[in-house]
Amino acid sequence: MTLIRHGDTGYPVEAIQRDLARHGLDLAIDGVFGPATEAAVRRFQREHGLVIDGVVGRKTRRALTQGDDPKALRQIDLVGAAETLEVDLAAVMAVNEVESRGVGMHHGGPRNGEPVILFERHIMRRRLEHHGVSPVEYERSHPSLVNAKPGGYIGGHREHDRLDQAAYLHPTSAIESASWGLFQIMGFHWERLGYRTVGDWANAMAHSEARQLEAFVRFIEADRALHRALKEHDWRDFARRYNGPAYAKNDYDTKLAAAHRRHSHDLERAA
């Protein structure tokens, strides 16, 4: 679903305004996402414990039309993450906006309620070797699951099908070879991040977006340089360390800086 935010116009905005009015928020139904509509969205998000960013994404839209999602990330979760990391709330909100995929759980379909994942076949090959298992036979019989080259993605909920197939080959390597949840953290980090077993990691990722955020907090705490970059709002260094050398191509640093400025301003205004 396309994000709908301040400055947008047309029928999608009008539909959101009607949903907001249905929830008791008084505003004009004019199809213009102006200050009044943004204020109404923020009030709705606050009342329903959602992330308060004034933007209508999938989770806000879902709450408007279907009710609250117990697995959805909430503002109080971001507050807790900021306190744990000893950084300002706007910084955590900026990272959540830019670095997360916006949705950590599948909604609807055969994988409803399961975490969003992306299975990496080249990582599966490495993890098999890490566990003392030769990948050669599997590369021949299952090249879409075990391969020296990245790729083979089928996307969406079907990535779980790939994970399930890989688990028949080697369950631990399969879980370690997927990126999980809102922040798409690779499963092979589980031990470094303090999870007791790889199964505990997978269960945490399936529990809720709040637990996925907790994994992200652990990921930041485990890297002093990354943590320092976040504290100091050094978005270029943060993006380089979190996203790798492709960060500049995708403008992650400028997007993070812009999101931080906007959230800082909004939080000050709300206070």
mmCIF file of C-alpha atoms in Angstrom:
data_model
loop_
_atom_site.group_PDB
_atom_site.id
_atom_site.type_symbol
_atom_site.label_atom_id
_atom_site.label_comp_id
_atom_site.label_asym_id
_atom_site.label_seq_id
_atom_site.Cartn_x
_atom_site.Cartn_y
_atom_site.Cartn_z
ATOM 1 C CA MET A 1 0.000 0.000 0.000
ATOM 2 C CA THR A 2 1.253 3.480 -0.904
ATOM 3 C CA LEU A 3 1.881 5.809 2.026
ATOM 4 C CA ILE A 4 -0.555 8.702 2.200
ATOM 5 C CA ARG A 5 0.718 11.834 3.879
ATOM 6 C CA HIS A 6 0.602 15.622 4.114
ATOM 7 C CA GLY A 7 0.219 17.220 0.681
ATOM 8 C CA ASP A 8 -1.588 14.311 -0.973
ATOM 9 C CA THR A 9 -4.993 14.830 -2.565
ATOM 10 C CA GLY A 10 -7.750 12.846 -4.180
ATOM 11 C CA TYR A 11 -10.055 9.936 -3.455
ATOM 12 C CA PRO A 12 -7.582 7.962 -1.268
ATOM 13 C CA VAL A 13 -7.330 10.938 1.077
ATOM 14 C CA GLU A 14 -11.102 11.349 1.086
ATOM 15 C CA ALA A 15 -11.518 7.686 2.007
ATOM 16 C CA ILE A 16 -9.144 8.110 4.948
ATOM 17 C CA GLN A 17 -10.977 11.227 6.069
ATOM 18 C CA ARG A 18 -14.250 9.297 6.046
ATOM 19 C CA ASP A 19 -12.689 6.533 8.135
ATOM 20 C CA LEU A 20 -11.345 9.094 10.596
ATOM 21 C CA ALA A 21 -14.772 10.723 10.825
ATOM 22 C CA ARG A 22 -16.306 7.302 11.440
ATOM 23 C CA HIS A 23 -13.997 7.013 14.454
ATOM 24 C CA GLY A 24 -15.352 10.293 15.828
ATOM 25 C CA LEU A 25 -12.738 12.715 14.537
ATOM 26 C CA ASP A 26 -14.201 15.996 13.323
ATOM 27 C CA LEU A 27 -12.709 17.161 10.020
ATOM 28 C CA ALA A 28 -13.791 18.228 6.551
ATOM 29 C CA ILE A 29 -14.145 15.511 3.903
ATOM 30 C CA ASP A 30 -12.435 17.389 1.100
ATOM 31 C CA GLY A 31 -9.799 14.997 -0.244
ATOM 32 C CA VAL A 32 -6.941 17.264 0.824
ATOM 33 C CA PHE A 33 -4.355 15.936 3.290
ATOM 34 C CA GLY A 34 -3.642 19.216 5.048
ATOM 35 C CA PRO A 35 -2.789 20.148 8.649
ATOM 36 C CA ALA A 36 -6.246 19.237 9.969
ATOM 37 C CA THR A 37 -6.143 15.759 8.465
ATOM 38 C CA GLU A 38 -2.591 15.189 9.681
ATOM 39 C CA ALA A 39 -3.609 16.249 13.182
ATOM 40 C CA ALA A 40 -6.555 13.843 13.049
ATOM 41 C CA VAL A 41 -4.296 11.004 11.902
ATOM 42 C CA ARG A 42 -1.860 11.708 14.734
ATOM 43 C CA ARG A 43 -4.684 11.778 17.260
ATOM 44 C CA PHE A 44 -6.029 8.454 15.951
ATOM 45 C CA GLN A 45 -2.551 6.921 16.089
ATOM 46 C CA ARG A 46 -2.055 8.180 19.631
ATOM 47 C CA GLU A 47 -5.413 6.850 20.810
ATOM 48 C CA HIS A 48 -4.708 3.421 19.289
ATOM 49 C CA GLY A 49 -1.104 3.157 20.443
ATOM 50 C CA LEU A 50 0.287 3.236 16.921
ATOM 51 C CA VAL A 51 3.508 4.931 15.855
ATOM 52 C CA ILE A 52 2.623 8.642 15.844
ATOM 53 C CA ASP A 53 4.042 9.892 12.550
ATOM 54 C CA GLY A 54 0.988 11.472 10.899
ATOM 55 C CA VAL A 55 1.391 9.163 7.905
ATOM 56 C CA VAL A 56 -1.210 6.623 6.830
ATOM 57 C CA GLY A 57 0.589 3.392 6.045
ATOM 58 C CA ARG A 58 -0.657 -0.165 6.113
ATOM 59 C CA LYS A 59 -0.931 -0.445 9.886
ATOM 60 C CA THR A 60 -2.807 2.826 10.386
ATOM 61 C CA ARG A 61 -5.094 1.969 7.488
ATOM 62 C CA ARG A 62 -5.702 -1.481 8.938
ATOM 63 C CA ALA A 63 -6.577 -0.016 12.343
ATOM 64 C CA LEU A 64 -8.967 2.433 10.684
ATOM 65 C CA THR A 65 -10.818 -0.274 8.794
ATOM 66 C CA GLN A 66 -10.362 -3.498 10.768
ATOM 67 C CA GLY A 67 -9.403 -2.575 14.302
ATOM 68 C CA ASP A 68 -6.185 -2.870 16.288
ATOM 69 C CA ASP A 69 -3.488 -5.415 15.465
ATOM 70 C CA PRO A 70 -1.949 -6.887 18.655
ATOM 71 C CA LYS A 71 1.307 -7.658 16.823
ATOM 72 C CA ALA A 72 1.787 -4.135 15.430
ATOM 73 C CA LEU A 73 4.578 -1.839 16.573
ATOM 74 C CA ARG A 74 3.402 0.922 18.916
ATOM 75 C CA GLN A 75 4.721 4.309 19.921
ATOM 76 C CA ILE A 76 5.469 3.096 23.442
ATOM 77 C CA ASP A 77 7.775 0.449 21.917
ATOM 78 C CA LEU A 78 9.773 3.164 20.164
ATOM 79 C CA VAL A 79 9.917 5.172 23.386
ATOM 80 C CA GLY A 80 11.298 2.141 25.192
ATOM 81 C CA ALA A 81 13.879 1.531 22.466
ATOM 82 C CA ALA A 82 15.058 5.149 22.658
ATOM 83 C CA GLU A 83 15.417 4.901 26.439
ATOM 84 C CA THR A 84 17.336 1.622 26.212
ATOM 85 C CA LEU A 85 19.719 2.997 23.585
ATOM 86 C CA GLU A 86 19.934 6.385 25.353
ATOM 87 C CA VAL A 87 19.160 8.266 22.144
ATOM 88 C CA ASP A 88 16.445 10.763 21.343
ATOM 89 C CA LEU A 89 13.059 9.391 20.297
ATOM 90 C CA ALA A 90 13.186 11.196 16.952
ATOM 91 C CA ALA A 91 16.316 9.232 16.027
ATOM 92 C CA VAL A 92 14.616 5.892 16.643
ATOM 93 C CA MET A 93 11.516 7.054 14.760
ATOM 94 C CA ALA A 94 13.692 8.108 11.819
ATOM 95 C CA VAL A 95 15.383 4.722 11.653
ATOM 96 C CA ASN A 96 12.049 2.951 11.956
ATOM 97 C CA GLU A 97 10.690 5.014 9.073
ATOM 98 C CA VAL A 98 13.642 4.661 6.710
ATOM 99 C CA GLU A 99 15.290 1.362 7.580
ATOM 100 C CA SER A 100 12.274 -0.764 8.424
ATOM 101 C CA ARG A 101 10.035 -2.086 5.702
ATOM 102 C CA GLY A 102 7.036 -0.609 7.465
ATOM 103 C CA VAL A 103 5.424 -3.979 8.097
ATOM 104 C CA GLY A 104 7.070 -6.825 9.982
ATOM 105 C CA MET A 105 4.185 -9.298 9.761
ATOM 106 C CA HIS A 106 2.149 -10.659 6.891
ATOM 107 C CA HIS A 107 -1.491 -9.602 6.885
ATOM 108 C CA GLY A 108 -3.906 -11.912 5.141
ATOM 109 C CA GLY A 109 -3.126 -14.840 2.895
ATOM 110 C CA PRO A 110 -1.693 -18.217 3.850
ATOM 111 C CA ARG A 111 1.026 -16.697 6.038
ATOM 112 C CA ASN A 112 -1.196 -14.316 7.977
ATOM 113 C CA GLY A 113 0.467 -13.288 11.232
ATOM 114 C CA GLU A 114 3.865 -14.722 10.311
ATOM 115 C CA PRO A 115 6.977 -12.530 10.121
ATOM 116 C CA VAL A 116 8.125 -10.988 6.872
ATOM 117 C CA ILE A 117 11.310 -12.706 5.704
ATOM 118 C CA LEU A 118 13.667 -12.877 2.747
ATOM 119 C CA PHE A 119 15.554 -16.138 2.255
ATOM 120 C CA GLU A 120 19.154 -15.842 1.034
ATOM 121 C CA ARG A 121 20.418 -18.916 -0.789
ATOM 122 C CA HIS A 122 24.061 -17.770 -0.826
ATOM 123 C CA ILE A 123 23.942 -17.380 2.963
ATOM 124 C CA MET A 124 22.459 -20.878 3.225
ATOM 125 C CA ARG A 125 25.533 -22.200 1.446
ATOM 126 C CA ARG A 126 27.827 -20.398 3.896
ATOM 127 C CA ARG A 127 25.891 -21.531 6.958
ATOM 128 C CA LEU A 128 25.973 -25.159 5.848
ATOM 129 C CA GLU A 129 29.748 -24.889 5.616
ATOM 130 C CA HIS A 130 29.803 -23.171 9.009
ATOM 131 C CA HIS A 131 28.005 -26.176 10.509
ATOM 132 C CA GLY A 132 30.349 -28.644 8.828
ATOM 133 C CA VAL A 133 27.931 -29.720 6.110
ATOM 134 C CA SER A 134 29.148 -29.872 2.521
ATOM 135 C CA PRO A 135 26.871 -27.764 0.304
ATOM 136 C CA VAL A 136 27.964 -29.393 -2.971
ATOM 137 C CA GLU A 137 25.205 -32.010 -3.197
ATOM 138 C CA TYR A 138 22.536 -29.480 -2.248
ATOM 139 C CA GLU A 139 23.807 -26.984 -4.817
ATOM 140 C CA ARG A 140 23.139 -29.601 -7.476
ATOM 141 C CA SER A 141 19.771 -30.799 -6.178
ATOM 142 C CA HIS A 142 18.391 -27.514 -4.778
ATOM 143 C CA PRO A 143 20.090 -24.571 -6.567
ATOM 144 C CA SER A 144 17.251 -22.223 -5.652
ATOM 145 C CA LEU A 145 17.986 -22.871 -1.967
ATOM 146 C CA VAL A 146 21.748 -23.405 -1.878
ATOM 147 C CA ASN A 147 23.896 -21.418 -4.255
ATOM 148 C CA ALA A 148 27.109 -19.435 -4.392
ATOM 149 C CA LYS A 149 25.223 -16.544 -6.005
ATOM 150 C CA PRO A 150 22.465 -14.432 -4.416
ATOM 151 C CA GLY A 151 19.014 -14.531 -5.952
ATOM 152 C CA GLY A 152 16.177 -16.955 -6.493
ATOM 153 C CA TYR A 153 13.753 -14.701 -4.631
ATOM 154 C CA ILE A 154 10.035 -15.242 -5.157
ATOM 155 C CA GLY A 155 8.925 -12.528 -2.755
ATOM 156 C CA GLY A 156 6.180 -11.944 -0.236
ATOM 157 C CA HIS A 157 4.736 -14.774 1.804
ATOM 158 C CA ARG A 158 6.211 -17.336 -0.608
ATOM 159 C CA GLU A 159 9.643 -16.736 0.868
ATOM 160 C CA HIS A 160 8.382 -18.855 3.766
ATOM 161 C CA ASP A 161 7.952 -21.722 1.316
ATOM 162 C CA ARG A 162 11.639 -21.447 0.460
ATOM 163 C CA LEU A 163 12.513 -21.328 4.167
ATOM 164 C CA ASP A 164 10.405 -24.437 4.855
ATOM 165 C CA GLN A 165 12.075 -26.316 1.999
ATOM 166 C CA ALA A 166 15.526 -25.275 3.214
ATOM 167 C CA ALA A 167 14.646 -26.439 6.717
ATOM 168 C CA TYR A 168 14.322 -29.986 5.395
ATOM 169 C CA LEU A 169 17.975 -29.766 4.353
ATOM 170 C CA HIS A 170 19.274 -28.212 7.587
ATOM 171 C CA PRO A 171 16.859 -26.458 10.006
ATOM 172 C CA THR A 172 19.384 -24.259 11.809
ATOM 173 C CA SER A 173 21.085 -23.060 8.625
ATOM 174 C CA ALA A 174 17.691 -22.270 7.096
ATOM 175 C CA ILE A 175 16.630 -19.972 9.932
ATOM 176 C CA GLU A 176 20.063 -18.352 9.955
ATOM 177 C CA SER A 177 19.844 -17.700 6.199
ATOM 178 C CA ALA A 178 16.749 -15.494 6.255
ATOM 179 C CA SER A 179 16.463 -11.821 7.106
ATOM 180 C CA TRP A 180 13.600 -11.243 9.524
ATOM 181 C CA GLY A 181 10.950 -8.711 10.396
ATOM 182 C CA LEU A 182 10.759 -4.943 10.295
ATOM 183 C CA PHE A 183 14.500 -4.388 10.209
ATOM 184 C CA GLN A 184 15.401 -7.478 8.139
ATOM 185 C CA ILE A 185 18.148 -8.643 10.490
ATOM 186 C CA MET A 186 19.838 -11.828 9.354
ATOM 187 C CA GLY A 187 19.129 -14.880 11.470
ATOM 188 C CA PHE A 188 22.795 -15.842 11.819
ATOM 189 C CA HIS A 189 23.190 -12.952 14.288
ATOM 190 C CA TRP A 190 21.055 -14.784 16.864
ATOM 191 C CA GLU A 191 23.865 -15.875 19.178
ATOM 192 C CA ARG A 192 25.734 -12.565 19.031
ATOM 193 C CA LEU A 193 22.515 -10.781 19.980
ATOM 194 C CA GLY A 194 22.003 -12.892 23.093
ATOM 195 C CA TYR A 195 19.294 -15.356 22.028
ATOM 196 C CA ARG A 196 19.596 -18.726 23.741
ATOM 197 C CA THR A 197 18.915 -20.811 20.621
ATOM 198 C CA VAL A 198 18.167 -20.217 16.952
ATOM 199 C CA GLY A 199 14.629 -21.383 17.726
ATOM 200 C CA ASP A 200 14.261 -18.660 20.346
ATOM 201 C CA TRP A 201 15.288 -16.153 17.686
ATOM 202 C CA ALA A 202 12.650 -17.400 15.230
ATOM 203 C CA ASN A 203 9.969 -17.419 17.942
ATOM 204 C CA ALA A 204 10.791 -13.838 18.924
ATOM 205 C CA MET A 205 10.539 -12.682 15.319
ATOM 206 C CA ALA A 206 7.151 -14.394 15.004
ATOM 207 C CA HIS A 207 5.817 -12.982 18.277
ATOM 208 C CA SER A 208 5.370 -9.308 17.372
ATOM 209 C CA GLU A 209 6.906 -6.256 15.762
ATOM 210 C CA ALA A 210 7.837 -5.109 19.270
ATOM 211 C CA ARG A 211 10.101 -8.152 19.609
ATOM 212 C CA GLN A 212 11.540 -7.395 16.185
ATOM 213 C CA LEU A 213 12.355 -3.893 17.413
ATOM 214 C CA GLU A 214 13.983 -5.441 20.468
ATOM 215 C CA ALA A 215 16.252 -7.419 18.116
ATOM 216 C CA PHE A 216 17.156 -4.197 16.346
ATOM 217 C CA VAL A 217 18.036 -2.572 19.678
ATOM 218 C CA ARG A 218 20.297 -5.517 20.500
ATOM 219 C CA PHE A 219 21.862 -5.219 17.052
ATOM 220 C CA ILE A 220 22.699 -1.559 17.657
ATOM 221 C CA GLU A 221 24.018 -2.226 21.169
ATOM 222 C CA ALA A 222 26.313 -4.954 19.835
ATOM 223 C CA ASP A 223 28.114 -2.508 17.543
ATOM 224 C CA ARG A 224 29.711 0.414 19.400
ATOM 225 C CA ALA A 225 30.467 2.393 16.253
ATOM 226 C CA LEU A 226 26.918 1.995 14.958
ATOM 227 C CA HIS A 227 25.524 2.949 18.352
ATOM 228 C CA ARG A 228 27.746 6.028 18.495
ATOM 229 C CA ALA A 229 26.668 7.110 15.001
ATOM 230 C CA LEU A 230 23.020 6.892 16.062
ATOM 231 C CA LYS A 231 23.628 8.874 19.263
ATOM 232 C CA GLU A 232 25.500 11.595 17.400
ATOM 233 C CA HIS A 233 23.068 11.704 14.468
ATOM 234 C CA ASP A 234 25.920 10.932 12.101
ATOM 235 C CA TRP A 235 23.539 9.609 9.481
ATOM 236 C CA ARG A 236 26.188 9.074 6.837
ATOM 237 C CA ASP A 237 28.231 6.814 9.100
ATOM 238 C CA PHE A 238 25.123 5.087 10.437
ATOM 239 C CA ALA A 239 23.814 4.365 6.938
ATOM 240 C CA ARG A 240 27.221 3.138 5.765
ATOM 241 C CA ARG A 241 27.534 0.718 8.661
ATOM 242 C CA TYR A 242 23.920 -0.461 8.605
ATOM 243 C CA ASN A 243 23.343 -0.647 4.839
ATOM 244 C CA GLY A 244 26.832 -1.226 3.491
ATOM 245 C CA PRO A 245 28.479 0.506 0.529
ATOM 246 C CA ALA A 246 25.183 0.893 -1.358
ATOM 247 C CA TYR A 247 23.883 3.393 1.201
ATOM 248 C CA ALA A 248 24.789 6.467 -0.902
ATOM 249 C CA LYS A 249 23.173 5.074 -4.044
ATOM 250 C CA ASN A 250 19.891 4.737 -2.168
ATOM 251 C CA ASP A 251 20.245 8.067 -0.304
ATOM 252 C CA TYR A 252 19.743 6.357 3.047
ATOM 253 C CA ASP A 253 21.777 8.994 4.885
ATOM 254 C CA THR A 254 19.825 11.962 3.485
ATOM 255 C CA LYS A 255 16.527 10.163 4.068
ATOM 256 C CA LEU A 256 17.483 9.490 7.686
ATOM 257 C CA ALA A 257 18.537 13.097 8.241
ATOM 258 C CA ALA A 258 15.300 14.430 6.754
ATOM 259 C CA ALA A 259 13.159 12.010 8.770
ATOM 260 C CA HIS A 260 14.998 12.944 11.970
ATOM 261 C CA ARG A 261 14.431 16.663 11.395
ATOM 262 C CA ARG A 262 10.745 16.103 10.724
ATOM 263 C CA HIS A 263 10.172 13.864 13.744
ATOM 264 C CA SER A 264 12.145 16.213 16.012
ATOM 265 C CA HIS A 265 9.960 19.112 14.890
ATOM 266 C CA ASP A 266 6.739 17.131 15.295
ATOM 267 C CA LEU A 267 7.678 15.910 18.774
ATOM 268 C CA GLU A 268 8.567 19.442 19.879
ATOM 269 C CA ARG A 269 5.294 20.744 18.509
ATOM 270 C CA ALA A 270 3.337 17.993 20.244
ATOM 271 C CA ALA A 271 5.081 18.759 23.549
#
